[in-house]
Amino acid sequence: MSLNVSLHELYRTSKGVTYQCDLTNRIVLNFADQVMAFRMTDFVLFRRKAERVNLHEMIFNLDDEYDFEVLEAPKSNQKLVLTLCDLVQLRDLLAGTQFTLNLNSMLHEVLYTYSY
């Protein structure tokens, strides 16, 4: 039996993809050759961490410590070491996923409100 049947693609970019898993009720992120699974609250926390990184500082500060950013996934030992370009691409993937989740929730709410 294949577990891929329970995965539904939420959003895809050229650098990554996110899925929703019906069996585990998690968001699965595949980015930079790493796969991470998040509960919804952890996904929101991870997205906020990515959004809080100061891109302006990374661009204009010439110190070596600003060449990359390390993001740790909540409640796991997984870390992503991201360059400026990687961080922008990750933010795009996370924002697109959040938009898709919000849109699905709104559609579900509207369709089921008017069907009764």
Short mmCIF file of N, CA and C in Angstrom, two decimals:
data_model
loop_
_atom_site.label_atom_id
_atom_site.label_comp_id
_atom_site.label_asym_id
_atom_site.label_seq_id
_atom_site.Cartn_x
_atom_site.Cartn_y
_atom_site.Cartn_z
N MET A 1 0.84 -1.17 0.00
CA MET A 1 0.00 0.00 0.00
C MET A 1 0.89 1.24 0.00
N SER A 2 0.61 2.18 -0.84
CA SER A 2 1.41 3.38 -0.97
C SER A 2 0.85 4.50 -0.11
N LEU A 3 1.73 5.18 0.63
CA LEU A 3 1.30 6.31 1.45
C LEU A 3 1.13 7.58 0.63
N ASN A 4 1.61 7.59 -0.61
CA ASN A 4 1.50 8.78 -1.45
C ASN A 4 0.06 9.15 -1.75
N VAL A 5 -0.86 8.20 -1.58
CA VAL A 5 -2.27 8.45 -1.84
C VAL A 5 -2.80 9.51 -0.88
N SER A 6 -2.24 9.59 0.31
CA SER A 6 -2.73 10.52 1.31
C SER A 6 -2.11 11.91 1.18
N LEU A 7 -1.16 12.11 0.29
CA LEU A 7 -0.52 13.41 0.11
C LEU A 7 -1.20 14.19 -1.00
N HIS A 8 -1.54 15.44 -0.68
CA HIS A 8 -2.16 16.33 -1.67
C HIS A 8 -1.27 17.56 -1.80
N GLU A 9 -0.86 17.84 -3.02
CA GLU A 9 0.02 18.98 -3.24
C GLU A 9 -0.71 20.28 -2.95
N LEU A 10 -0.05 21.14 -2.17
CA LEU A 10 -0.62 22.44 -1.84
C LEU A 10 -0.04 23.54 -2.72
N TYR A 11 1.28 23.56 -2.83
CA TYR A 11 1.93 24.64 -3.58
C TYR A 11 3.29 24.15 -4.05
N ARG A 12 3.67 24.59 -5.24
CA ARG A 12 4.95 24.16 -5.83
C ARG A 12 5.65 25.37 -6.44
N THR A 13 6.96 25.42 -6.23
CA THR A 13 7.82 26.38 -6.91
C THR A 13 8.93 25.59 -7.60
N SER A 14 9.82 26.29 -8.26
CA SER A 14 10.92 25.59 -8.92
C SER A 14 11.90 25.00 -7.92
N LYS A 15 11.87 25.44 -6.67
CA LYS A 15 12.84 24.98 -5.67
C LYS A 15 12.25 24.08 -4.59
N GLY A 16 10.93 23.95 -4.55
CA GLY A 16 10.34 23.13 -3.51
C GLY A 16 8.86 22.89 -3.72
N VAL A 17 8.32 22.08 -2.82
CA VAL A 17 6.91 21.74 -2.91
C VAL A 17 6.39 21.46 -1.49
N THR A 18 5.11 21.75 -1.27
CA THR A 18 4.47 21.39 0.00
C THR A 18 3.27 20.52 -0.28
N TYR A 19 3.02 19.62 0.66
CA TYR A 19 1.89 18.70 0.58
C TYR A 19 1.13 18.74 1.89
N GLN A 20 -0.12 18.32 1.82
CA GLN A 20 -0.91 18.10 3.02
C GLN A 20 -1.13 16.60 3.13
N CYS A 21 -0.80 16.03 4.29
CA CYS A 21 -0.96 14.60 4.50
C CYS A 21 -2.25 14.35 5.28
N ASP A 22 -3.16 13.58 4.68
CA ASP A 22 -4.43 13.28 5.31
C ASP A 22 -4.29 12.28 6.46
N LEU A 23 -3.30 11.40 6.38
CA LEU A 23 -3.13 10.39 7.43
C LEU A 23 -2.59 10.98 8.72
N THR A 24 -1.62 11.88 8.60
CA THR A 24 -0.98 12.43 9.80
C THR A 24 -1.44 13.85 10.13
N ASN A 25 -2.25 14.43 9.26
CA ASN A 25 -2.73 15.81 9.43
C ASN A 25 -1.56 16.78 9.58
N ARG A 26 -0.59 16.65 8.68
CA ARG A 26 0.60 17.49 8.72
C ARG A 26 0.84 18.14 7.36
N ILE A 27 1.61 19.21 7.41
CA ILE A 27 2.09 19.87 6.20
C ILE A 27 3.50 19.34 5.96
N VAL A 28 3.75 18.81 4.78
CA VAL A 28 5.05 18.25 4.45
C VAL A 28 5.75 19.23 3.51
N LEU A 29 6.93 19.67 3.92
CA LEU A 29 7.73 20.63 3.16
C LEU A 29 8.92 19.90 2.57
N ASN A 30 9.09 20.01 1.27
CA ASN A 30 10.25 19.44 0.58
C ASN A 30 11.00 20.62 -0.03
N PHE A 31 12.14 20.98 0.58
CA PHE A 31 12.91 22.14 0.15
C PHE A 31 14.38 21.87 0.42
N ALA A 32 15.22 22.24 -0.53
CA ALA A 32 16.68 22.11 -0.39
C ALA A 32 17.08 20.68 -0.04
N ASP A 33 16.50 19.73 -0.72
CA ASP A 33 16.79 18.30 -0.53
C ASP A 33 16.51 17.81 0.89
N GLN A 34 15.63 18.51 1.60
CA GLN A 34 15.21 18.07 2.92
C GLN A 34 13.69 18.01 2.95
N VAL A 35 13.19 17.04 3.69
CA VAL A 35 11.75 16.88 3.87
C VAL A 35 11.45 17.07 5.35
N MET A 36 10.53 17.98 5.62
CA MET A 36 10.12 18.26 7.00
C MET A 36 8.60 18.16 7.08
N ALA A 37 8.11 17.61 8.18
CA ALA A 37 6.67 17.51 8.39
C ALA A 37 6.31 18.36 9.61
N PHE A 38 5.26 19.18 9.45
CA PHE A 38 4.84 20.10 10.49
C PHE A 38 3.38 19.90 10.84
N ARG A 39 3.06 20.00 12.11
CA ARG A 39 1.66 20.21 12.48
C ARG A 39 1.34 21.64 12.06
N MET A 40 0.09 21.97 11.94
CA MET A 40 -0.29 23.29 11.43
C MET A 40 0.30 24.41 12.27
N THR A 41 0.24 24.30 13.58
CA THR A 41 0.78 25.36 14.45
C THR A 41 2.30 25.49 14.27
N ASP A 42 2.98 24.37 14.10
CA ASP A 42 4.43 24.41 13.89
C ASP A 42 4.78 25.01 12.53
N PHE A 43 3.93 24.73 11.54
CA PHE A 43 4.14 25.33 10.22
C PHE A 43 4.05 26.85 10.30
N VAL A 44 3.06 27.35 11.02
CA VAL A 44 2.89 28.79 11.18
C VAL A 44 4.10 29.39 11.91
N LEU A 45 4.59 28.72 12.95
CA LEU A 45 5.78 29.19 13.67
C LEU A 45 7.00 29.22 12.77
N PHE A 46 7.19 28.18 11.97
CA PHE A 46 8.33 28.12 11.06
C PHE A 46 8.24 29.23 10.02
N ARG A 47 7.06 29.46 9.50
CA ARG A 47 6.86 30.53 8.52
C ARG A 47 7.18 31.89 9.13
N ARG A 48 6.76 32.10 10.35
CA ARG A 48 7.05 33.37 11.04
C ARG A 48 8.55 33.55 11.26
N LYS A 49 9.25 32.46 11.60
CA LYS A 49 10.71 32.54 11.75
C LYS A 49 11.36 32.99 10.44
N ALA A 50 10.90 32.40 9.35
CA ALA A 50 11.46 32.75 8.04
C ALA A 50 11.16 34.20 7.69
N GLU A 51 9.98 34.66 8.04
CA GLU A 51 9.59 36.04 7.74
C GLU A 51 10.33 37.06 8.60
N ARG A 52 10.76 36.66 9.79
CA ARG A 52 11.44 37.59 10.69
C ARG A 52 12.91 37.82 10.32
N VAL A 53 13.47 37.02 9.46
CA VAL A 53 14.87 37.21 9.07
C VAL A 53 14.97 38.53 8.29
N ASN A 54 15.92 39.33 8.67
CA ASN A 54 16.10 40.65 8.08
C ASN A 54 16.89 40.52 6.77
N LEU A 55 16.18 40.53 5.65
CA LEU A 55 16.83 40.40 4.34
C LEU A 55 17.69 41.61 4.03
N HIS A 56 17.26 42.78 4.44
CA HIS A 56 18.02 44.01 4.20
C HIS A 56 19.40 43.89 4.85
N GLU A 57 19.43 43.38 6.06
CA GLU A 57 20.70 43.18 6.78
C GLU A 57 21.58 42.17 6.04
N MET A 58 20.99 41.10 5.55
CA MET A 58 21.76 40.09 4.82
C MET A 58 22.35 40.66 3.53
N ILE A 59 21.62 41.54 2.89
CA ILE A 59 22.09 42.11 1.62
C ILE A 59 23.24 43.09 1.85
N PHE A 60 23.08 43.97 2.80
CA PHE A 60 24.00 45.10 2.91
C PHE A 60 25.11 44.93 3.94
N ASN A 61 25.04 43.95 4.81
CA ASN A 61 26.10 43.74 5.77
C ASN A 61 27.14 42.80 5.15
N LEU A 62 28.37 43.21 5.10
CA LEU A 62 29.42 42.45 4.42
C LEU A 62 30.12 41.44 5.32
N ASP A 63 29.74 41.36 6.59
CA ASP A 63 30.34 40.38 7.48
C ASP A 63 29.96 38.97 7.03
N ASP A 64 30.88 38.03 7.27
CA ASP A 64 30.64 36.64 6.87
C ASP A 64 29.44 36.02 7.58
N GLU A 65 29.15 36.47 8.79
CA GLU A 65 28.04 35.88 9.55
C GLU A 65 26.68 36.19 8.92
N TYR A 66 26.61 37.13 8.01
CA TYR A 66 25.36 37.48 7.35
C TYR A 66 25.23 36.83 5.96
N ASP A 67 26.13 35.92 5.63
CA ASP A 67 26.07 35.25 4.34
C ASP A 67 25.00 34.15 4.31
N PHE A 68 24.59 33.69 5.48
CA PHE A 68 23.59 32.63 5.55
C PHE A 68 22.78 32.77 6.83
N GLU A 69 21.66 32.08 6.85
CA GLU A 69 20.80 32.06 8.03
C GLU A 69 20.45 30.60 8.32
N VAL A 70 20.43 30.25 9.59
CA VAL A 70 20.07 28.89 10.00
C VAL A 70 18.66 28.94 10.59
N LEU A 71 17.76 28.19 10.00
CA LEU A 71 16.38 28.08 10.51
C LEU A 71 16.16 26.67 11.03
N GLU A 72 15.71 26.58 12.26
CA GLU A 72 15.42 25.28 12.85
C GLU A 72 13.92 25.05 12.85
N ALA A 73 13.53 23.87 12.46
CA ALA A 73 12.12 23.52 12.46
C ALA A 73 11.66 23.28 13.89
N PRO A 74 10.48 23.80 14.26
CA PRO A 74 9.97 23.59 15.62
C PRO A 74 9.77 22.11 15.92
N LYS A 75 10.12 21.72 17.13
CA LYS A 75 9.91 20.36 17.64
C LYS A 75 10.60 19.28 16.81
N SER A 76 11.72 19.64 16.20
CA SER A 76 12.51 18.63 15.48
C SER A 76 13.97 19.05 15.51
N ASN A 77 14.83 18.15 15.11
CA ASN A 77 16.26 18.46 15.07
C ASN A 77 16.70 18.88 13.69
N GLN A 78 15.77 19.18 12.82
CA GLN A 78 16.12 19.54 11.45
C GLN A 78 16.40 21.03 11.34
N LYS A 79 17.44 21.34 10.58
CA LYS A 79 17.83 22.73 10.36
C LYS A 79 18.06 22.95 8.88
N LEU A 80 17.74 24.15 8.44
CA LEU A 80 18.04 24.56 7.08
C LEU A 80 19.08 25.67 7.15
N VAL A 81 20.16 25.52 6.41
CA VAL A 81 21.18 26.57 6.28
C VAL A 81 20.90 27.24 4.94
N LEU A 82 20.48 28.51 5.00
CA LEU A 82 19.95 29.18 3.81
C LEU A 82 20.77 30.41 3.44
N THR A 83 21.07 30.53 2.17
CA THR A 83 21.65 31.76 1.65
C THR A 83 20.51 32.75 1.43
N LEU A 84 20.86 33.94 1.03
CA LEU A 84 19.84 34.96 0.77
C LEU A 84 18.84 34.48 -0.28
N CYS A 85 19.33 33.94 -1.38
CA CYS A 85 18.44 33.45 -2.44
C CYS A 85 17.57 32.30 -1.95
N ASP A 86 18.16 31.38 -1.19
CA ASP A 86 17.38 30.27 -0.64
C ASP A 86 16.28 30.77 0.27
N LEU A 87 16.60 31.77 1.08
CA LEU A 87 15.62 32.31 2.01
C LEU A 87 14.45 32.96 1.29
N VAL A 88 14.74 33.69 0.23
CA VAL A 88 13.67 34.32 -0.56
C VAL A 88 12.79 33.23 -1.19
N GLN A 89 13.41 32.18 -1.71
CA GLN A 89 12.64 31.09 -2.32
C GLN A 89 11.82 30.33 -1.29
N LEU A 90 12.38 30.14 -0.10
CA LEU A 90 11.63 29.47 0.97
C LEU A 90 10.44 30.32 1.39
N ARG A 91 10.64 31.61 1.54
CA ARG A 91 9.53 32.51 1.91
C ARG A 91 8.41 32.44 0.87
N ASP A 92 8.78 32.39 -0.39
CA ASP A 92 7.77 32.29 -1.45
C ASP A 92 6.98 30.99 -1.31
N LEU A 93 7.67 29.90 -1.07
CA LEU A 93 7.01 28.61 -0.92
C LEU A 93 6.09 28.60 0.30
N LEU A 94 6.56 29.13 1.41
CA LEU A 94 5.76 29.15 2.63
C LEU A 94 4.55 30.07 2.50
N ALA A 95 4.74 31.23 1.87
CA ALA A 95 3.62 32.17 1.68
C ALA A 95 2.58 31.58 0.74
N GLY A 96 3.01 30.94 -0.33
CA GLY A 96 2.07 30.30 -1.25
C GLY A 96 1.30 29.18 -0.59
N THR A 97 1.97 28.42 0.26
CA THR A 97 1.31 27.34 0.99
C THR A 97 0.27 27.91 1.95
N GLN A 98 0.64 28.97 2.67
CA GLN A 98 -0.30 29.59 3.61
C GLN A 98 -1.52 30.14 2.87
N PHE A 99 -1.28 30.76 1.72
CA PHE A 99 -2.39 31.27 0.91
C PHE A 99 -3.32 30.14 0.49
N THR A 100 -2.76 29.04 0.05
CA THR A 100 -3.57 27.89 -0.38
C THR A 100 -4.39 27.34 0.78
N LEU A 101 -3.77 27.24 1.95
CA LEU A 101 -4.50 26.74 3.12
C LEU A 101 -5.63 27.68 3.50
N ASN A 102 -5.36 28.97 3.48
CA ASN A 102 -6.40 29.95 3.80
C ASN A 102 -7.54 29.91 2.79
N LEU A 103 -7.20 29.81 1.51
CA LEU A 103 -8.21 29.74 0.46
C LEU A 103 -9.06 28.49 0.61
N ASN A 104 -8.43 27.35 0.87
CA ASN A 104 -9.18 26.11 1.07
C ASN A 104 -10.13 26.23 2.26
N SER A 105 -9.67 26.85 3.34
CA SER A 105 -10.52 27.02 4.52
C SER A 105 -11.72 27.90 4.22
N MET A 106 -11.48 29.00 3.50
CA MET A 106 -12.57 29.91 3.15
C MET A 106 -13.57 29.24 2.24
N LEU A 107 -13.10 28.51 1.24
CA LEU A 107 -14.01 27.81 0.33
C LEU A 107 -14.82 26.75 1.07
N HIS A 108 -14.16 26.01 1.92
CA HIS A 108 -14.86 24.99 2.70
C HIS A 108 -15.94 25.63 3.56
N GLU A 109 -15.61 26.73 4.21
CA GLU A 109 -16.57 27.42 5.07
C GLU A 109 -17.76 27.94 4.27
N VAL A 110 -17.51 28.55 3.14
CA VAL A 110 -18.58 29.12 2.32
C VAL A 110 -19.45 28.02 1.72
N LEU A 111 -18.83 26.98 1.18
CA LEU A 111 -19.60 25.92 0.53
C LEU A 111 -20.48 25.18 1.52
N TYR A 112 -19.93 24.90 2.69
CA TYR A 112 -20.71 24.14 3.67
C TYR A 112 -21.71 25.02 4.42
N THR A 113 -21.49 26.31 4.46
CA THR A 113 -22.46 27.21 5.10
C THR A 113 -23.72 27.32 4.23
N TYR A 114 -23.53 27.41 2.93
CA TYR A 114 -24.66 27.58 2.03
C TYR A 114 -25.30 26.27 1.59
N SER A 115 -24.69 25.16 1.89
CA SER A 115 -25.27 23.88 1.47
C SER A 115 -26.33 23.38 2.43
N TYR A 116 -26.44 23.98 3.62
CA TYR A 116 -27.44 23.54 4.59
C TYR A 116 -28.65 24.39 4.57
#
